[in-house]
Amino acid sequence: MYGTVRIELWKKWREEAYNRFIQDIEIGYADHDIVDLIECIFQTDSYFTTSSCSGRITLIDALYPWLRDEAYIVFKKHTPIEVKEIESIVYTQDPLNRFWLVSSGPIIHFVANSLESAIMLIKNVRSIGFKHSGIISVDDSGIVVEVISGTWTSFLLKDRQGLVVDPSALPRIVATANAILLEGKKRLQCLKTLFCKRE
Amino acid sequence: MYGTVRIELWKKWREEAYNRFIQDIEIGYADHDIVDLIECIFQTDSYFTTSSCSGRITLIDALYPWLRDEAYIVFKKHTPIEVKEIESIVYTQDPLNRFWLVSSGPIIHFVANSLESAIMLIKNVRSIGFKHSGIISVDDSGIVVEVISGTWTSFLLKDRQGLVVDPSALPRIVATANAILLEGKKRLQCLKTLFCKRE
């Protein structure tokens, strides 16, 4: 029946995903704030993950802040930033489109071994603030659930006509972007509480 | 089996939802930019909708722009705005937390009559820009799919210390917020093309 996962396919996929995860740690690709959580998820009976981000702050040059392929990443960091890290970019460079400071929360793609476990996951993560989570694909090797927190904000800093923000407010913008990043990391901690059993 | 919809329950829910939709039109609650589309969706064999918004621009007083219950809506409009509609608020009032101008895209909750039709919907709407769509609940009266476009942006205008933006840039901020709103409405047109058969 449609929606039924073939466990041998799911396990094969999980093995491939785990090997990639280990490789990413070795290469240094893995996002440190999230490694422990991913490890715990791989130890469950019902879920594994294929991709994840613990949240980050980027400065992008793009027409709109949600763009990926048509955006140029000028600056990127997975931890809080300082004003001095972006002010020289903002004051001395001009964007082709617009400079947006984007503070985004965690995003994790889970693969569940049944529809029931996918729906249980959605209920659990919604209750701890991952409000935009849902099943995005169903096939016989697994049910993919995108788990996203709504802790996302962009700040338009500069466009082709010049600065949009008051330079004296840049420290408050950076502080707000950092607070939003940390709000996302806090929700990540709640996920850890959900998945990582205490010793 | 889990994930199987009982069609008689789905049809009952559809009837209730349709009655509420008609009532909303009569009361004037219904969002005009989306009424035709919703009507077309109710005419399909596989889907109906329970709630929808065609996209809007709001000015809110909140700590973070994604908050709902802890946010105070100062201004709201489902069509493009003019600078004069918000400048007096921004210049003469002080926020309790922060004034954010939020431009958000369409959001529609569909109820599908099977898992297959839910997944087909997600594939179709993702390809026309509703990238954050997914199944959010499964029960025997229907599969609920949240269809969201990623065309969402906030602008931090003022905090408790004062203005964050340069007053001379307010027209460009409003123009960008309007462009984002219209980008969402354009995607709504694509949904109409998908659901409303031409005569």
mmCIF file of C-alpha atoms in Angstrom:
data_model
loop_
_atom_site.group_PDB
_atom_site.id
_atom_site.type_symbol
_atom_site.label_atom_id
_atom_site.label_comp_id
_atom_site.label_asym_id
_atom_site.label_seq_id
_atom_site.Cartn_x
_atom_site.Cartn_y
_atom_site.Cartn_z
ATOM 1 C CA MET A 1 0.000 0.000 0.000
ATOM 2 C CA TYR A 2 1.074 3.570 -0.724
ATOM 3 C CA GLY A 3 2.878 5.014 2.281
ATOM 4 C CA THR A 4 4.301 1.677 3.435
ATOM 5 C CA VAL A 5 8.045 1.786 3.967
ATOM 6 C CA ARG A 6 10.159 -1.263 3.066
ATOM 7 C CA ILE A 7 12.385 -1.578 6.115
ATOM 8 C CA GLU A 8 15.336 -3.121 4.239
ATOM 9 C CA LEU A 9 15.408 -0.084 1.899
ATOM 10 C CA TRP A 10 15.088 2.310 4.832
ATOM 11 C CA LYS A 11 18.014 0.583 6.638
ATOM 12 C CA LYS A 12 20.155 0.732 3.494
ATOM 13 C CA TRP A 13 19.440 4.459 3.151
ATOM 14 C CA ARG A 14 20.186 4.958 6.841
ATOM 15 C CA GLU A 15 23.563 3.252 6.441
ATOM 16 C CA GLU A 16 24.478 5.461 3.482
ATOM 17 C CA ALA A 17 23.368 8.577 5.356
ATOM 18 C CA TYR A 18 25.384 7.576 8.411
ATOM 19 C CA ASN A 19 28.524 7.046 6.334
ATOM 20 C CA ARG A 20 28.089 10.481 4.789
ATOM 21 C CA PHE A 21 27.558 12.009 8.244
ATOM 22 C CA ILE A 22 30.816 10.433 9.490
ATOM 23 C CA GLN A 23 32.651 11.646 6.377
ATOM 24 C CA ASP A 24 31.308 15.177 6.912
ATOM 25 C CA ILE A 25 32.656 15.140 10.476
ATOM 26 C CA GLU A 26 36.058 13.964 9.237
ATOM 27 C CA ILE A 27 36.236 16.545 6.464
ATOM 28 C CA GLY A 28 35.082 19.228 8.876
ATOM 29 C CA TYR A 29 31.811 19.955 7.022
ATOM 30 C CA ALA A 30 29.636 18.975 9.965
ATOM 31 C CA ASP A 31 28.004 21.749 11.912
ATOM 32 C CA HIS A 32 29.406 21.360 15.464
ATOM 33 C CA ASP A 33 26.313 22.621 17.278
ATOM 34 C CA ILE A 34 24.294 19.734 15.905
ATOM 35 C CA VAL A 35 26.615 16.695 15.731
ATOM 36 C CA ASP A 36 25.558 15.208 19.111
ATOM 37 C CA LEU A 37 21.876 15.523 18.251
ATOM 38 C CA ILE A 38 22.327 13.831 14.861
ATOM 39 C CA GLU A 39 24.239 11.010 16.548
ATOM 40 C CA CYS A 40 21.318 10.527 18.995
ATOM 41 C CA ILE A 41 18.786 10.506 16.147
ATOM 42 C CA PHE A 42 20.752 7.785 14.323
ATOM 43 C CA GLN A 43 20.527 5.710 17.514
ATOM 44 C CA THR A 44 16.719 5.692 17.508
ATOM 45 C CA ASP A 45 14.783 2.805 15.959
ATOM 46 C CA SER A 46 12.567 4.984 13.786
ATOM 47 C CA TYR A 47 14.526 7.944 12.413
ATOM 48 C CA PHE A 48 17.709 9.122 10.785
ATOM 49 C CA THR A 49 18.675 12.436 9.194
ATOM 50 C CA THR A 50 19.961 13.319 5.750
ATOM 51 C CA SER A 51 20.804 16.986 6.120
ATOM 52 C CA SER A 52 20.843 19.539 8.860
ATOM 53 C CA CYS A 53 21.835 23.048 9.835
ATOM 54 C CA SER A 54 21.906 24.323 13.430
ATOM 55 C CA GLY A 55 21.053 27.851 12.335
ATOM 56 C CA ARG A 56 23.296 30.580 10.984
ATOM 57 C CA ILE A 57 23.741 34.231 10.218
ATOM 58 C CA THR A 58 24.536 35.173 6.644
ATOM 59 C CA LEU A 59 25.048 38.434 4.822
ATOM 60 C CA ILE A 60 23.821 37.918 1.275
ATOM 61 C CA ASP A 61 23.599 40.000 -1.865
ATOM 62 C CA ALA A 62 20.241 39.110 -3.406
ATOM 63 C CA LEU A 63 17.030 40.598 -4.685
ATOM 64 C CA TYR A 64 15.087 38.776 -1.952
ATOM 65 C CA PRO A 65 16.329 37.213 1.277
ATOM 66 C CA TRP A 66 14.843 33.746 0.661
ATOM 67 C CA LEU A 67 16.790 33.201 -2.584
ATOM 68 C CA ARG A 68 19.506 30.539 -2.700
ATOM 69 C CA ASP A 69 20.773 30.022 -6.237
ATOM 70 C CA GLU A 70 20.435 33.674 -7.213
ATOM 71 C CA ALA A 71 22.062 34.894 -3.989
ATOM 72 C CA TYR A 72 25.705 35.654 -3.360
ATOM 73 C CA ILE A 73 26.832 34.794 0.190
ATOM 74 C CA VAL A 74 29.175 37.567 1.357
ATOM 75 C CA PHE A 75 29.545 36.335 4.951
ATOM 76 C CA LYS A 76 28.421 33.231 6.861
ATOM 77 C CA LYS A 77 28.733 32.098 10.481
ATOM 78 C CA HIS A 78 26.991 29.493 12.659
ATOM 79 C CA THR A 79 27.604 31.430 15.902
ATOM 80 C CA PRO A 80 26.796 34.986 17.030
ATOM 81 C CA ILE A 81 28.520 37.728 15.051
ATOM 82 C CA GLU A 82 30.145 41.026 15.966
ATOM 83 C CA VAL A 83 29.418 44.390 14.374
ATOM 84 C CA LYS A 84 32.994 44.701 13.140
ATOM 85 C CA GLU A 85 32.633 41.485 11.120
ATOM 86 C CA ILE A 86 30.047 43.027 8.823
ATOM 87 C CA GLU A 87 30.387 46.816 9.068
ATOM 88 C CA SER A 88 33.270 47.130 6.645
ATOM 89 C CA ILE A 89 31.294 45.132 4.068
ATOM 90 C CA VAL A 90 28.205 47.240 4.585
ATOM 91 C CA TYR A 91 29.989 50.585 4.551
ATOM 92 C CA THR A 92 32.568 50.005 1.827
ATOM 93 C CA GLN A 93 30.884 47.635 -0.627
ATOM 94 C CA ASP A 94 27.853 48.162 -2.821
ATOM 95 C CA PRO A 95 25.439 45.320 -3.501
ATOM 96 C CA LEU A 96 24.522 44.213 -6.998
ATOM 97 C CA ASN A 97 21.001 43.795 -5.646
ATOM 98 C CA ARG A 98 20.481 44.204 -1.896
ATOM 99 C CA PHE A 99 22.496 43.358 1.202
ATOM 100 C CA TRP A 100 20.359 41.343 3.626
ATOM 101 C CA LEU A 101 21.506 40.137 7.016
ATOM 102 C CA VAL A 102 19.676 36.839 7.484
ATOM 103 C CA SER A 103 19.414 35.066 10.825
ATOM 104 C CA SER A 104 17.963 31.597 10.414
ATOM 105 C CA GLY A 105 17.038 28.802 12.774
ATOM 106 C CA PRO A 106 17.724 25.084 12.650
ATOM 107 C CA ILE A 107 16.505 22.926 9.777
ATOM 108 C CA ILE A 108 16.754 19.145 9.789
ATOM 109 C CA HIS A 109 15.555 16.549 7.294
ATOM 110 C CA PHE A 110 14.458 13.387 9.085
ATOM 111 C CA VAL A 111 13.660 10.082 7.387
ATOM 112 C CA ALA A 112 11.060 8.077 9.322
ATOM 113 C CA ASN A 113 10.488 4.336 8.909
ATOM 114 C CA SER A 114 6.671 4.656 8.918
ATOM 115 C CA LEU A 115 3.921 7.175 8.466
ATOM 116 C CA GLU A 116 2.963 6.807 12.137
ATOM 117 C CA SER A 117 6.464 7.653 13.330
ATOM 118 C CA ALA A 118 6.598 10.605 10.887
ATOM 119 C CA ILE A 119 3.363 12.037 12.293
ATOM 120 C CA MET A 120 4.456 11.417 15.874
ATOM 121 C CA LEU A 121 7.675 13.315 15.123
ATOM 122 C CA ILE A 122 5.720 16.257 13.679
ATOM 123 C CA LYS A 123 3.497 16.430 16.766
ATOM 124 C CA ASN A 124 6.490 16.292 19.093
ATOM 125 C CA VAL A 125 8.590 18.901 17.304
ATOM 126 C CA ARG A 126 5.698 21.306 16.770
ATOM 127 C CA SER A 127 5.121 21.365 20.515
ATOM 128 C CA ILE A 128 8.712 22.554 21.092
ATOM 129 C CA GLY A 129 8.604 25.345 18.532
ATOM 130 C CA PHE A 130 9.344 23.718 15.170
ATOM 131 C CA LYS A 131 6.096 25.065 13.804
ATOM 132 C CA HIS A 132 6.803 24.697 10.102
ATOM 133 C CA SER A 133 7.464 20.996 10.074
ATOM 134 C CA GLY A 134 5.802 18.582 7.699
ATOM 135 C CA ILE A 135 6.152 15.490 5.532
ATOM 136 C CA ILE A 136 7.681 16.512 2.230
ATOM 137 C CA SER A 137 8.008 13.129 0.527
ATOM 138 C CA VAL A 138 6.783 9.582 0.839
ATOM 139 C CA ASP A 139 8.322 6.572 -0.830
ATOM 140 C CA ASP A 140 9.099 2.964 -0.054
ATOM 141 C CA SER A 141 12.537 3.760 1.348
ATOM 142 C CA GLY A 142 11.247 6.271 3.902
ATOM 143 C CA ILE A 143 9.020 9.196 4.852
ATOM 144 C CA VAL A 144 10.941 12.484 4.742
ATOM 145 C CA VAL A 145 9.998 15.094 7.352
ATOM 146 C CA GLU A 146 11.350 18.629 7.147
ATOM 147 C CA VAL A 147 11.726 20.013 10.674
ATOM 148 C CA ILE A 148 12.001 23.799 10.720
ATOM 149 C CA SER A 149 11.682 26.397 13.430
ATOM 150 C CA GLY A 150 10.023 29.648 12.506
ATOM 151 C CA THR A 151 12.900 31.614 14.052
ATOM 152 C CA TRP A 152 13.976 33.329 10.842
ATOM 153 C CA THR A 153 14.427 37.024 10.173
ATOM 154 C CA SER A 154 16.079 39.179 7.567
ATOM 155 C CA PHE A 155 17.296 42.755 7.839
ATOM 156 C CA LEU A 156 17.597 44.869 4.706
ATOM 157 C CA LEU A 157 20.851 46.782 5.253
ATOM 158 C CA LYS A 158 21.640 48.368 1.904
ATOM 159 C CA ASP A 159 20.285 48.518 -1.614
ATOM 160 C CA ARG A 160 21.614 50.035 -4.836
ATOM 161 C CA GLN A 161 20.596 53.511 -3.702
ATOM 162 C CA GLY A 162 22.607 53.218 -0.493
ATOM 163 C CA LEU A 163 22.146 52.405 3.163
ATOM 164 C CA VAL A 164 18.652 51.509 4.350
ATOM 165 C CA VAL A 165 19.495 51.383 8.050
ATOM 166 C CA ASP A 166 20.722 54.119 10.313
ATOM 167 C CA PRO A 167 24.456 53.390 10.919
ATOM 168 C CA SER A 168 24.018 54.093 14.625
ATOM 169 C CA ALA A 169 21.472 51.239 14.793
ATOM 170 C CA LEU A 170 23.788 48.574 13.354
ATOM 171 C CA PRO A 171 24.809 47.293 16.827
ATOM 172 C CA ARG A 172 21.114 46.829 17.737
ATOM 173 C CA ILE A 173 20.451 45.004 14.457
ATOM 174 C CA VAL A 174 23.397 42.682 15.097
ATOM 175 C CA ALA A 175 22.190 42.112 18.678
ATOM 176 C CA THR A 176 18.708 41.232 17.406
ATOM 177 C CA ALA A 177 20.113 38.881 14.728
ATOM 178 C CA ASN A 178 22.218 37.170 17.424
ATOM 179 C CA ALA A 179 19.230 36.853 19.767
ATOM 180 C CA ILE A 180 17.253 35.201 16.952
ATOM 181 C CA LEU A 181 20.117 32.794 16.222
ATOM 182 C CA LEU A 182 20.300 31.870 19.922
ATOM 183 C CA GLU A 183 16.527 31.401 20.071
ATOM 184 C CA GLY A 184 16.950 28.791 17.326
ATOM 185 C CA LYS A 185 19.839 27.109 19.175
ATOM 186 C CA LYS A 186 17.619 26.975 22.284
ATOM 187 C CA ARG A 187 14.998 25.041 20.321
ATOM 188 C CA LEU A 188 17.770 22.728 19.137
ATOM 189 C CA GLN A 189 18.481 22.000 22.804
ATOM 190 C CA CYS A 190 14.833 21.006 23.201
ATOM 191 C CA LEU A 191 15.295 18.571 20.311
ATOM 192 C CA LYS A 192 18.319 17.144 22.102
ATOM 193 C CA THR A 193 16.224 16.633 25.234
ATOM 194 C CA LEU A 194 13.739 14.769 23.061
ATOM 195 C CA PHE A 195 16.273 12.507 21.345
ATOM 196 C CA CYS A 196 19.327 12.159 23.553
ATOM 197 C CA LYS A 197 18.687 9.903 26.516
ATOM 198 C CA ARG A 198 20.485 10.932 29.660
ATOM 199 C CA GLU A 199 23.054 8.534 31.030
ATOM 200 C CA MET B 1 -4.345 0.947 7.996
ATOM 201 C CA TYR B 2 -2.817 4.147 9.351
ATOM 202 C CA GLY B 3 -3.000 6.885 6.724
ATOM 203 C CA THR B 4 -6.207 5.586 5.130
ATOM 204 C CA VAL B 5 -8.887 8.243 4.849
ATOM 205 C CA ARG B 6 -12.539 7.299 5.372
ATOM 206 C CA ILE B 7 -14.190 9.045 2.460
ATOM 207 C CA GLU B 8 -17.534 9.590 4.224
ATOM 208 C CA LEU B 9 -15.719 11.480 7.031
ATOM 209 C CA TRP B 10 -13.703 13.478 4.494
ATOM 210 C CA LYS B 11 -16.899 14.446 2.621
ATOM 211 C CA LYS B 12 -18.584 15.489 5.866
ATOM 212 C CA TRP B 13 -15.599 17.678 6.779
ATOM 213 C CA ARG B 14 -15.572 19.133 3.251
ATOM 214 C CA GLU B 15 -19.247 20.073 3.569
ATOM 215 C CA GLU B 16 -18.655 21.816 6.918
ATOM 216 C CA ALA B 17 -15.629 23.642 5.504
ATOM 217 C CA TYR B 18 -17.598 24.743 2.451
ATOM 218 C CA ASN B 19 -20.420 26.121 4.604
ATOM 219 C CA ARG B 20 -17.891 28.099 6.646
ATOM 220 C CA PHE B 21 -16.259 29.398 3.450
ATOM 221 C CA ILE B 22 -19.648 30.623 2.157
ATOM 222 C CA GLN B 23 -20.404 32.232 5.530
ATOM 223 C CA ASP B 24 -17.024 33.984 5.489
ATOM 224 C CA ILE B 25 -17.811 35.425 2.056
ATOM 225 C CA GLU B 26 -21.199 36.653 3.289
ATOM 226 C CA ILE B 27 -19.779 38.213 6.458
ATOM 227 C CA GLY B 28 -16.970 39.763 4.441
ATOM 228 C CA TYR B 29 -14.187 37.824 6.178
ATOM 229 C CA ALA B 30 -13.043 36.128 2.990
ATOM 230 C CA ASP B 31 -9.862 37.367 1.415
ATOM 231 C CA HIS B 32 -10.912 38.578 -2.064
ATOM 232 C CA ASP B 33 -7.672 37.703 -3.833
ATOM 233 C CA ILE B 34 -8.199 34.038 -3.049
ATOM 234 C CA VAL B 35 -11.958 33.348 -3.233
ATOM 235 C CA ASP B 36 -11.958 32.104 -6.865
ATOM 236 C CA LEU B 37 -9.076 29.750 -6.177
ATOM 237 C CA ILE B 38 -10.750 28.269 -3.094
ATOM 238 C CA GLU B 39 -13.949 27.756 -5.086
ATOM 239 C CA CYS B 40 -11.953 25.851 -7.754
ATOM 240 C CA ILE B 41 -10.265 23.700 -5.092
ATOM 241 C CA PHE B 42 -13.645 22.732 -3.616
ATOM 242 C CA GLN B 43 -14.658 21.582 -7.105
ATOM 243 C CA THR B 44 -11.847 19.034 -7.335
ATOM 244 C CA ASP B 45 -12.435 15.395 -6.400
ATOM 245 C CA SER B 46 -9.478 15.155 -4.030
ATOM 246 C CA TYR B 47 -9.053 18.393 -2.089
ATOM 247 C CA PHE B 48 -10.706 21.123 -0.096
ATOM 248 C CA THR B 49 -9.328 23.920 2.056
ATOM 249 C CA THR B 50 -9.921 24.884 5.664
ATOM 250 C CA SER B 51 -8.074 28.172 5.936
ATOM 251 C CA SER B 52 -6.235 30.487 3.642
ATOM 252 C CA CYS B 53 -4.554 33.860 3.299
ATOM 253 C CA SER B 54 -3.513 35.387 -0.025
ATOM 254 C CA GLY B 55 -0.603 37.211 1.571
ATOM 255 C CA ARG B 56 -0.513 40.473 3.467
ATOM 256 C CA ILE B 57 1.553 43.298 4.852
ATOM 257 C CA THR B 58 1.367 43.948 8.576
ATOM 258 C CA LEU B 59 3.045 46.368 10.928
ATOM 259 C CA ILE B 60 3.405 44.606 14.246
ATOM 260 C CA ASP B 61 4.753 45.465 17.675
ATOM 261 C CA ALA B 62 6.555 42.334 18.847
ATOM 262 C CA LEU B 63 9.853 41.065 20.141
ATOM 263 C CA TYR B 64 10.248 38.881 17.039
ATOM 264 C CA PRO B 65 8.479 39.098 13.691
ATOM 265 C CA TRP B 66 7.220 35.496 13.654
ATOM 266 C CA LEU B 67 5.218 35.859 16.865
ATOM 267 C CA ARG B 68 1.432 35.719 16.722
ATOM 268 C CA ASP B 69 -0.081 35.624 20.196
ATOM 269 C CA GLU B 70 2.546 37.896 21.724
ATOM 270 C CA ALA B 71 2.346 40.396 18.861
ATOM 271 C CA TYR B 72 0.187 43.491 18.582
ATOM 272 C CA ILE B 73 -0.983 44.176 15.018
ATOM 273 C CA VAL B 74 -0.812 47.930 14.454
ATOM 274 C CA PHE B 75 -1.669 47.869 10.733
ATOM 275 C CA LYS B 76 -2.795 45.159 8.275
ATOM 276 C CA LYS B 77 -3.554 45.122 4.547
ATOM 277 C CA HIS B 78 -3.875 42.411 1.890
ATOM 278 C CA THR B 79 -2.836 44.749 -0.953
ATOM 279 C CA PRO B 80 0.206 46.983 -1.548
ATOM 280 C CA ILE B 81 0.637 49.807 0.944
ATOM 281 C CA GLU B 82 1.694 53.449 0.668
ATOM 282 C CA VAL B 83 4.389 55.137 2.734
ATOM 283 C CA LYS B 84 1.848 57.547 4.202
ATOM 284 C CA GLU B 85 -0.149 54.658 5.664
ATOM 285 C CA ILE B 86 2.660 53.694 8.009
ATOM 286 C CA GLU B 87 4.951 56.709 8.398
ATOM 287 C CA SER B 88 2.865 58.470 11.018
ATOM 288 C CA ILE B 89 2.832 55.300 13.115
ATOM 289 C CA VAL B 90 6.574 54.856 12.757
ATOM 290 C CA TYR B 91 7.472 58.465 13.435
ATOM 291 C CA THR B 92 5.013 59.315 16.185
ATOM 292 C CA GLN B 93 4.525 56.079 18.113
ATOM 293 C CA ASP B 94 6.981 54.086 20.182
ATOM 294 C CA PRO B 95 6.844 50.302 20.245
ATOM 295 C CA LEU B 96 6.556 48.329 23.463
ATOM 296 C CA ASN B 97 8.984 45.892 21.839
ATOM 297 C CA ARG B 98 9.873 46.446 18.191
ATOM 298 C CA PHE B 99 8.007 47.653 15.122
ATOM 299 C CA TRP B 100 8.391 45.160 12.291
ATOM 300 C CA LEU B 101 6.949 45.592 8.825
ATOM 301 C CA VAL B 102 6.147 42.050 7.717
ATOM 302 C CA SER B 103 5.351 41.118 4.132
ATOM 303 C CA SER B 104 4.079 37.563 3.878
ATOM 304 C CA GLY B 105 3.038 35.300 1.044
ATOM 305 C CA PRO B 106 0.051 33.029 0.612
ATOM 306 C CA ILE B 107 -0.673 30.192 3.027
ATOM 307 C CA ILE B 108 -3.387 27.611 2.430
ATOM 308 C CA HIS B 109 -4.394 24.525 4.405
ATOM 309 C CA PHE B 110 -5.582 21.780 2.057
ATOM 310 C CA VAL B 111 -7.300 18.577 3.157
ATOM 311 C CA ALA B 112 -6.581 15.696 0.772
ATOM 312 C CA ASN B 113 -8.669 12.531 0.547
ATOM 313 C CA SER B 114 -5.631 10.212 0.365
ATOM 314 C CA LEU B 115 -1.932 10.129 1.049
ATOM 315 C CA GLU B 116 -1.236 9.820 -2.692
ATOM 316 C CA SER B 117 -3.197 12.959 -3.514
ATOM 317 C CA ALA B 118 -1.491 14.795 -0.632
ATOM 318 C CA ILE B 119 1.959 13.901 -1.976
ATOM 319 C CA MET B 120 0.957 14.759 -5.547
ATOM 320 C CA LEU B 121 -0.210 18.164 -4.306
ATOM 321 C CA ILE B 122 3.103 18.778 -2.531
ATOM 322 C CA LYS B 123 5.071 17.901 -5.684
ATOM 323 C CA ASN B 124 2.900 20.171 -7.823
ATOM 324 C CA VAL B 125 2.961 23.178 -5.517
ATOM 325 C CA ARG B 126 6.694 22.909 -4.773
ATOM 326 C CA SER B 127 7.403 23.167 -8.494
ATOM 327 C CA ILE B 128 5.570 26.514 -8.643
ATOM 328 C CA GLY B 129 7.346 28.059 -5.680
ATOM 329 C CA PHE B 130 5.499 26.838 -2.589
ATOM 330 C CA LYS B 131 8.740 25.439 -1.222
ATOM 331 C CA HIS B 132 7.722 25.059 2.406
ATOM 332 C CA SER B 133 4.751 22.800 1.884
ATOM 333 C CA GLY B 134 4.222 19.555 3.732
ATOM 334 C CA ILE B 135 1.772 17.199 5.404
ATOM 335 C CA ILE B 136 1.105 18.442 8.919
ATOM 336 C CA SER B 137 -1.494 15.933 10.070
ATOM 337 C CA VAL B 138 -2.933 12.572 9.120
ATOM 338 C CA ASP B 139 -6.198 11.149 10.364
ATOM 339 C CA ASP B 140 -9.121 9.182 9.075
ATOM 340 C CA SER B 141 -11.056 12.290 8.035
ATOM 341 C CA GLY B 142 -8.262 13.630 5.824
ATOM 342 C CA ILE B 143 -4.599 14.435 5.247
ATOM 343 C CA VAL B 144 -3.841 18.094 5.986
ATOM 344 C CA VAL B 145 -1.237 19.773 3.778
ATOM 345 C CA GLU B 146 0.093 23.219 4.631
ATOM 346 C CA VAL B 147 0.968 25.033 1.395
ATOM 347 C CA ILE B 148 3.292 27.980 1.974
ATOM 348 C CA SER B 149 5.447 30.070 -0.302
ATOM 349 C CA GLY B 150 8.795 31.182 1.021
ATOM 350 C CA THR B 151 8.078 34.779 -0.006
ATOM 351 C CA TRP B 152 8.228 36.228 3.479
ATOM 352 C CA THR B 153 10.309 39.105 4.785
ATOM 353 C CA SER B 154 10.363 41.371 7.786
ATOM 354 C CA PHE B 155 11.871 44.821 8.170
ATOM 355 C CA LEU B 156 12.868 46.061 11.612
ATOM 356 C CA LEU B 157 11.768 49.708 11.575
ATOM 357 C CA LYS B 158 12.039 50.846 15.174
ATOM 358 C CA ASP B 159 12.924 49.501 18.576
ATOM 359 C CA ARG B 160 12.745 50.964 22.073
ATOM 360 C CA GLN B 161 15.892 53.005 21.459
ATOM 361 C CA GLY B 162 14.386 54.646 18.382
ATOM 362 C CA LEU B 163 14.432 54.336 14.602
ATOM 363 C CA VAL B 164 16.485 51.530 13.092
ATOM 364 C CA VAL B 165 16.010 52.590 9.477
ATOM 365 C CA ASP B 166 17.075 55.774 7.749
ATOM 366 C CA PRO B 167 13.856 57.822 7.266
ATOM 367 C CA SER B 168 14.881 58.636 3.698
ATOM 368 C CA ALA B 169 14.877 54.897 2.920
ATOM 369 C CA LEU B 170 11.278 54.259 4.057
ATOM 370 C CA PRO B 171 9.886 54.579 0.494
ATOM 371 C CA ARG B 172 12.366 51.927 -0.714
ATOM 372 C CA ILE B 173 11.436 49.632 2.192
ATOM 373 C CA VAL B 174 7.744 49.991 1.379
ATOM 374 C CA ALA B 175 8.484 49.355 -2.323
ATOM 375 C CA THR B 176 10.400 46.178 -1.417
ATOM 376 C CA ALA B 177 7.617 44.994 0.936
ATOM 377 C CA ASN B 178 5.083 45.587 -1.868
ATOM 378 C CA ALA B 179 7.238 43.721 -4.422
ATOM 379 C CA ILE B 180 7.431 40.759 -2.022
ATOM 380 C CA LEU B 181 3.653 40.803 -1.519
ATOM 381 C CA LEU B 182 3.127 40.843 -5.299
ATOM 382 C CA GLU B 183 5.620 38.000 -5.757
ATOM 383 C CA GLY B 184 3.386 35.946 -3.439
ATOM 384 C CA LYS B 185 0.246 36.949 -5.349
ATOM 385 C CA LYS B 186 1.986 35.870 -8.594
ATOM 386 C CA ARG B 187 2.503 32.403 -7.116
ATOM 387 C CA LEU B 188 -1.165 32.382 -6.150
ATOM 388 C CA GLN B 189 -1.942 32.914 -9.841
ATOM 389 C CA CYS B 190 0.130 29.814 -10.616
ATOM 390 C CA LEU B 191 -2.019 27.889 -8.117
ATOM 391 C CA LYS B 192 -5.106 29.149 -9.943
ATOM 392 C CA THR B 193 -3.681 27.876 -13.225
ATOM 393 C CA LEU B 194 -3.225 24.512 -11.538
ATOM 394 C CA PHE B 195 -6.730 24.304 -10.049
ATOM 395 C CA CYS B 196 -9.096 26.430 -12.097
ATOM 396 C CA LYS B 197 -9.906 24.818 -15.429
ATOM 397 C CA ARG B 198 -10.385 27.271 -18.239
ATOM 398 C CA GLU B 199 -13.805 27.405 -19.868
#
